[in-house]
Every structure is written in C-alpha cells, then in structure tokens.
Amino acid sequence: MTDNSSTNGASNGAANGSDVLIDVRDVVKHFGSVIALNGVSMAVNRGQVLCLLGDNGAGKSTLIKTLAGVHKPTAGEFRVEGRAVDFNSPRDALDAGIATVYQDLAMIPLMSVTRNFFMGREPVKRLGPFRFINFDEADKTTREEMQKIGIDVRDPQQAVGTLSGGERQCVAIARAVYFGAKVLILDEPTSALGVAQTSMVLKYVDQVRNKGLGVIFITHNVRHAMAVGDRFTVLNRGKTLGNFARDEINMDELQNLMAGGKELQQLSASLGGTV
Amino acid sequence: MVDKTAQSGGEAAAEPPDTTPAQADERIREVSAMTKILRRPELGAIAGLILVTVFFLITANANMFTLAGIMNFMAPAAQLGILAIGAALLMVGGEFDLSVGSMVAFAGLVFGTCLVVLGIPLPGAIVITFIVAGAMGALNGQIVLRTGLPSFIVTLAFLFILRGMTLVGLKWATGGSTQLRGVKEAVEGSWLAGFFSGDALEGLFAWFASMGWVDTFKNGLPKVQGVPVEVIWFVIFAAVATWVLVRTRFGNWIFAAGGDANAARNSGVAVNRVKTILFILTACCAALVAILTVLDAGSTDARRGFQKEFEAIIAAVIGGCLLTGGYGSAIGAAIGAVIFGMVLIGLTYTTIDQDWYLVFLGGMLLTAVLFNNFIRKRATGER
Ligand SMILES: Nc1ncnc2c1ncn2[C@@H]1O[C@H](COP(=O)(O)OP(=O)(O)OP(=O)(O)O)[C@@H](O)[C@H]1O
Ligand SMILES: [Mg+2]
C-alpha cells in the first residue's frame, strides 16, 4: 500500500504542469545567536539534479534540514510545487514527497536492515482487528530495492550495525528513493564512500533524475558535483553566492567560488594542482 | 562459511551461462540457525532459566516442581513480571521508570481509598485507579520529554514523591495509620472481583481432578484449585507485549525511539507519542499489580511495591534489555521475572539459608549483563 501511494505521488507530479518542485526564497535560520542561514534562495526542477556546494559550516545541512521539516525557518518563503508550505515535523515533509538522506545517517545500528528500511512507514497487514508488520513483504522489498543499487543484502534481518559505512549509506538512499516520490535530498552521500561505491551512487542519482525526480545533492567534491549536476548553488557563510546552470560554469570556477577564491588557487598551485 | 556453501551449491547445480538472475535468487539463502538464535535478545534469560531450574532440581525438595510448588513461585513471579514487562518496553524505548514501586503503593492507596473511604464500587475504583496512575505516568513522560532531563532523575524524584504521598494519604484516609483495611468487605459479591483476585480456571482443574490427572485431596477436590489470576494476567500480557514489540508498527517505533530518537524522528516516527504511551503503560502496569495485590491482601499499606522498580529493571536486564535502549525483549523480561520467583521461593525448598537470595540475584544480574553485552557485540557486529 505504501508502494501505491508513492507511485501515485509520482504520477500526480508528472501530470502537474509546472517544472519547479521546490522553490526557496530568502530563507533565514537562526539558532539563538548563531545565524546559520542568512537569506538563501534556490529552486529545484523536476528531473534535475541541483548540487548544493559550500565550505564546512556554510549552512548546507541547515538548509536541507529546514526543507525536510527538522528545523523551522526563522524567516523566508518555501514552496513545494507552487504551494507555500509550513512543515512542523519531518513527517510533514515526507508526506509532501521530500525524502532526505542525512549526513549523520538516519539509521539505527541495533535494528535490522528491514526495520531500518521501513522505519516510520512500515507495511502493515490486517487480520481482523489486528494490524501487524508484514515482514515477509518487507524483507523481500528491502532485498529487491538494495539489489537495484547493486548491494546484495543476503539477510535483511541482520543489524545495520554489521554493514559497512557505504552499505549503510546505500540502505538510506534506497529507502529514500523507495519512499521519496518527488524530491530526494542527499547530504554528502559520497563522503564516506570508496571509488566504486561513489560511482554507483552517482549512477543511481542519474537513474533517479531520469525517473523525473528532483534531486538536491550536497557535496564538497566538485568532481562529483560536475558528474551529475544540472544546476549548482553555492552557499557561503549562510548566503547564496550564486546559482549556475551547468553550461555557465566550469570545475575550476566552481572550486574557487566554494573556497572563496584565491587562497585555494595558490594552494592548489603549490601542491601541483592536486586539490 | 555459509557463503561458500551457497556458492559451491550454485556451481554444482547447472552452471548456466547467464547466471545473474539465478544467482540473485540463490543468494537469498537461509541464515544459519546459530546466528538467528544468537540474535535473540532473550537468549540469556532462557539460559538463566535453564540454569536456575537445573540448580533447584538438584538442590530443592521435590515438592518445588509439583503443580502446587509451581503455582507457589509463579504468583510472585507474575506480580513482578507485569511490572518487568512494562519496564522492559520502556527501556527498549530508551527510558527508565524508577517510580514503579512507589506507583504500586500510590495506586494501592487510590484504589483502597476509592473502595473503603469513598465507597465506590469495584469497577469504578479500578477505572479511577488506572486513570490516576496513567496520569502520573503521563506526567513523568511529559517532564522527561519537555525538559530533556534524563528519565532516571525525573522518575527518581517521583520514587520519593509518590512514596511520600502514599504515606500522607494513608494517614489521612485512616486517621493516622499506615495501613488501610477493609478492602475484602468492600468488594464482597462484586462480579468483577473474580478477574482480579483468587484463582482462575477452577472448572478446568476440577475436571482434571475428576480425570485423575492432578493430585487430589481425599474428597476428590484438586489440591491446586486453579491458576492464580495474576498468572493469567501475566501470561496474556507477556504474549501481547511480545507480539506488539516484535510484530507491529508501534513495536518498531519503540525500537527506533530507543535506538536513536533523532534518527527516528527524522524518519517520521512520532517519538514523543511513543515514549509518553510507554510511560503511561508502565504506570498502568503498577496500577494493575496494586489492584491484584490489594485485593489479595484485603488491605493496602505504605510499603507496598517497595524496591520493585529495581527488581523490575533487573528482570528486564536479565531478559536482554540494554540500559542504553533500543534493544531488548518483553518475553525475556517475563522469563527474568520467573527466574526471580523461582529463586525467591525456591530457596525455601532447599537447606540453603534464604538470605542468599540477594547475593544470588546480584550475581545473576552481573552475569546477565556480561553475557548480553558479549552476545550483542557478536550478533549485531557493533564495533
Ligand atoms: N542545531 C544547531 N544549533 C546551533 N548552531 C547550529 C546548529 N546546526 C548548525 N549550526 C551552525 O550553523 C552553521 C551551519 O552548519 P551546517 O551544518 O548547516 O553546515 P554545513 O554546510 O552542512 O557544513 P558541512 O559541510 O561541514 O556539513 C554552523 O556554523 C553550525 O555551527
Ligand atoms: Mg553538513
């Protein structure tokens, strides 16, 4: 049944005219005296990957956490498919079709892969007045979904704590995709991954985009960003430094913008262009 | 090792040129039975139960394991078990309730006062007792959730507050005494009394006796007339709690809330609701035990439920609950409570000095914690 609702969501979305899925204008977020976001604007289109770049502490995670309903913005406008929204909890965001894979993974190590995969959205079977989790179906779905991204979970009842960091990331992504109807937000999904798993994730992001979803892809790695990004938004110290389409900018410019310019170029030169 | 067998099995089978789909299916193989067993949190409790049973089979008088002897230790085990299951669910949900023992006394006061002082009929008294206890549980929960203080401290405060309020309340209700009598008389003839006191399944046991399946007195009546009602409550509650924890959505949310409240929230789990319900449930368990024991004794006093919070938590830990939350078992806690009952009553069937009881329990707790820690690390691959 959960399956149905997500497919419905996708088809409804496709039938809808406008291409803009998420539109954020001048979002401000304060944590007490800390100004984490100070007027950020960006837009995510259907079937596009928006790369969100910025240095440590630029406010990327804070921005996506406000989109995901974890934080309430202090000020600013936030529209999903043209409608102004006001999320009170992550559940609201999930229900609006915004699925997020957090940097600090939303996985619980002591729980099984299946239990994690379906956490908060368990497939329920009814038997008279009783409702319980359909574990056969849940295990099967988990295994299948993981297989789609090339991870072979032989035993979905094994604890997530027994998986490698990369595998855990993939469970989180597979889960988000399985349930995330419209927008998938990935907060540094590749930062903990090896080369093979990174390219797998990037391929997977491409696959997701081709399905017509919007993706927000947060990364420090310009190379990864250029590999999949359609648009790039650079944040710096809580502000939007710029919005660029893919053909408007190249890797070096992006790199410099992210780091705030010259210093890195010099460093890069002195290190023989390896940064 | 299981991997290898699976693969070699595949090669031997047919070696199709295009193996991708076939392999994919084949990798869905049975997990070794051993891994599955080691993964059960109640494993330690079962091992402990076997150990204790063997110990008493050797040391105790044969009467301990007759039907009458079993009922003898199951009655206190059931009373503790009801508290322990509540405590276990709450612990899996990541919180403690140190006030359950005092809550038993407080609920006993409320129950006794309703019946004796206010003259409310039994059904009304039971409902009021559950409502008051549930409200206290909800208060505990709200304070914990809203302040972010550890439940350990908040409920420790309620351990004293409730005990003190019970003392004061008893003196008020009785005009100076710390014991409130006259409960038996007050519930005389109530149709509901049979559900909360005395024995159940008496007809069945009489039938057993007539068939000659159980020991009887000379007049043909069975020596054990039925199962104490608390045992029935305990068994039903253990079964329902286990099912809820392991098989339902709410159960998954309990694990999630205790495993990592933040991650659970981000995944759409209503963590605060889950925890509040668990606090209320724990308090209601205390209320149930209060009702059962007060009706049994015919009176209530200020020492009712004394130190039961520790025994309940110990039983939960023996049953496989982690103190850090997110892991544990309801049936395990039930077994832990049975171990308690066996040791408490079992020693009276032996020549061993009964004062070894506390030593025995402390040792059991320590062993259980070490054992659980070791097993969990192996089974969950915690690094
Ligand atoms: N809950 C919070 N309370 C107070 N300050 C916070 C909170 N969350 C974030 N901040 C502050 O907001 C700023 C932006 O943090 P954020 O996590 O969004 O950065 P980021 O761009 O994701 O960085 P990174 O690349 O390291 O993940 C930081 O200065 C951080 O200290
Ligand atoms: Mg971040």
Short mmCIF file of C-alpha atoms in Angstrom, two decimals, chain A residues 108 110-111, chain B residues 84-98 140-141 144-145 148-155 245 250-262 264-265 269-279 281-282 313 316-317 320-329:
data_model
loop_
_atom_site.label_atom_id
_atom_site.label_comp_id
_atom_site.label_asym_id
_atom_site.label_seq_id
_atom_site.Cartn_x
_atom_site.Cartn_y
_atom_site.Cartn_z
CA ILE A 108 19.76 2.79 13.80
CA LEU A 110 20.97 -2.10 16.51
CA MET A 111 17.93 -2.54 14.30
CA ALA B 84 9.06 -6.05 34.41
CA ILE B 85 7.38 -6.25 31.02
CA GLY B 86 6.29 -2.63 31.31
CA ALA B 87 9.79 -1.67 32.40
CA ALA B 88 11.28 -3.64 29.51
CA LEU B 89 9.15 -1.92 26.87
CA LEU B 90 10.06 1.44 28.35
CA MET B 91 13.74 0.52 28.43
CA VAL B 92 13.67 -0.59 24.81
CA GLY B 93 12.07 2.79 24.15
CA GLY B 94 15.12 4.40 25.73
CA GLU B 95 13.74 5.48 29.11
CA PHE B 96 13.64 4.31 32.71
CA ASP B 97 10.92 4.48 35.29
CA LEU B 98 12.28 4.25 38.81
CA ASN B 140 6.55 11.61 34.24
CA GLY B 141 6.76 11.33 30.48
CA VAL B 144 11.16 13.97 30.70
CA LEU B 145 10.27 14.88 27.13
CA GLY B 148 15.12 16.79 28.09
CA LEU B 149 16.27 15.66 31.54
CA PRO B 150 17.25 12.01 31.92
CA SER B 151 14.24 9.91 32.91
CA PHE B 152 16.47 8.34 35.55
CA ILE B 153 16.47 11.58 37.56
CA VAL B 154 12.90 12.62 36.94
CA THR B 155 11.47 9.25 37.94
CA LEU B 245 7.11 -5.26 20.24
CA PHE B 250 4.26 0.51 17.26
CA GLY B 251 6.87 -2.05 18.28
CA ASN B 252 9.18 -0.95 15.51
CA TRP B 253 8.72 2.62 16.69
CA ILE B 254 9.66 1.59 20.24
CA PHE B 255 12.93 0.13 18.97
CA ALA B 256 13.53 3.20 16.83
CA ALA B 257 12.75 5.68 19.59
CA GLY B 258 15.15 3.92 21.93
CA GLY B 259 17.82 3.21 19.34
CA ASP B 260 18.24 6.81 18.20
CA ALA B 261 15.44 9.24 18.92
CA ASN B 262 16.73 11.78 16.41
CA ALA B 264 13.67 8.00 14.35
CA ARG B 265 12.14 11.47 14.31
CA VAL B 269 8.45 8.24 13.85
CA ALA B 270 6.34 10.02 16.47
CA VAL B 271 8.96 9.54 19.18
CA ASN B 272 7.30 11.66 21.86
CA ARG B 273 3.99 9.91 21.45
CA VAL B 274 5.65 6.52 21.68
CA LYS B 275 7.53 7.44 24.84
CA THR B 276 4.51 9.03 26.50
CA ILE B 277 2.45 5.92 25.82
CA LEU B 278 5.21 3.77 27.30
CA PHE B 279 5.37 5.86 30.47
CA LEU B 281 1.75 1.85 30.18
CA THR B 282 4.41 1.34 32.84
CA ILE B 313 14.62 -3.36 35.86
CA ALA B 316 14.26 -6.65 32.20
CA VAL B 317 18.05 -6.66 32.00
CA GLY B 320 18.09 -8.93 27.45
CA CYS B 321 17.29 -5.22 27.63
CA LEU B 322 20.19 -2.86 27.14
CA LEU B 323 20.45 0.01 29.61
CA THR B 324 21.12 2.27 26.64
CA GLY B 325 17.80 1.42 24.98
CA GLY B 326 16.86 0.25 21.52
CA TYR B 327 17.33 -3.41 22.24
CA GLY B 328 15.51 -5.90 24.40
CA SER B 329 12.61 -8.25 24.72
#
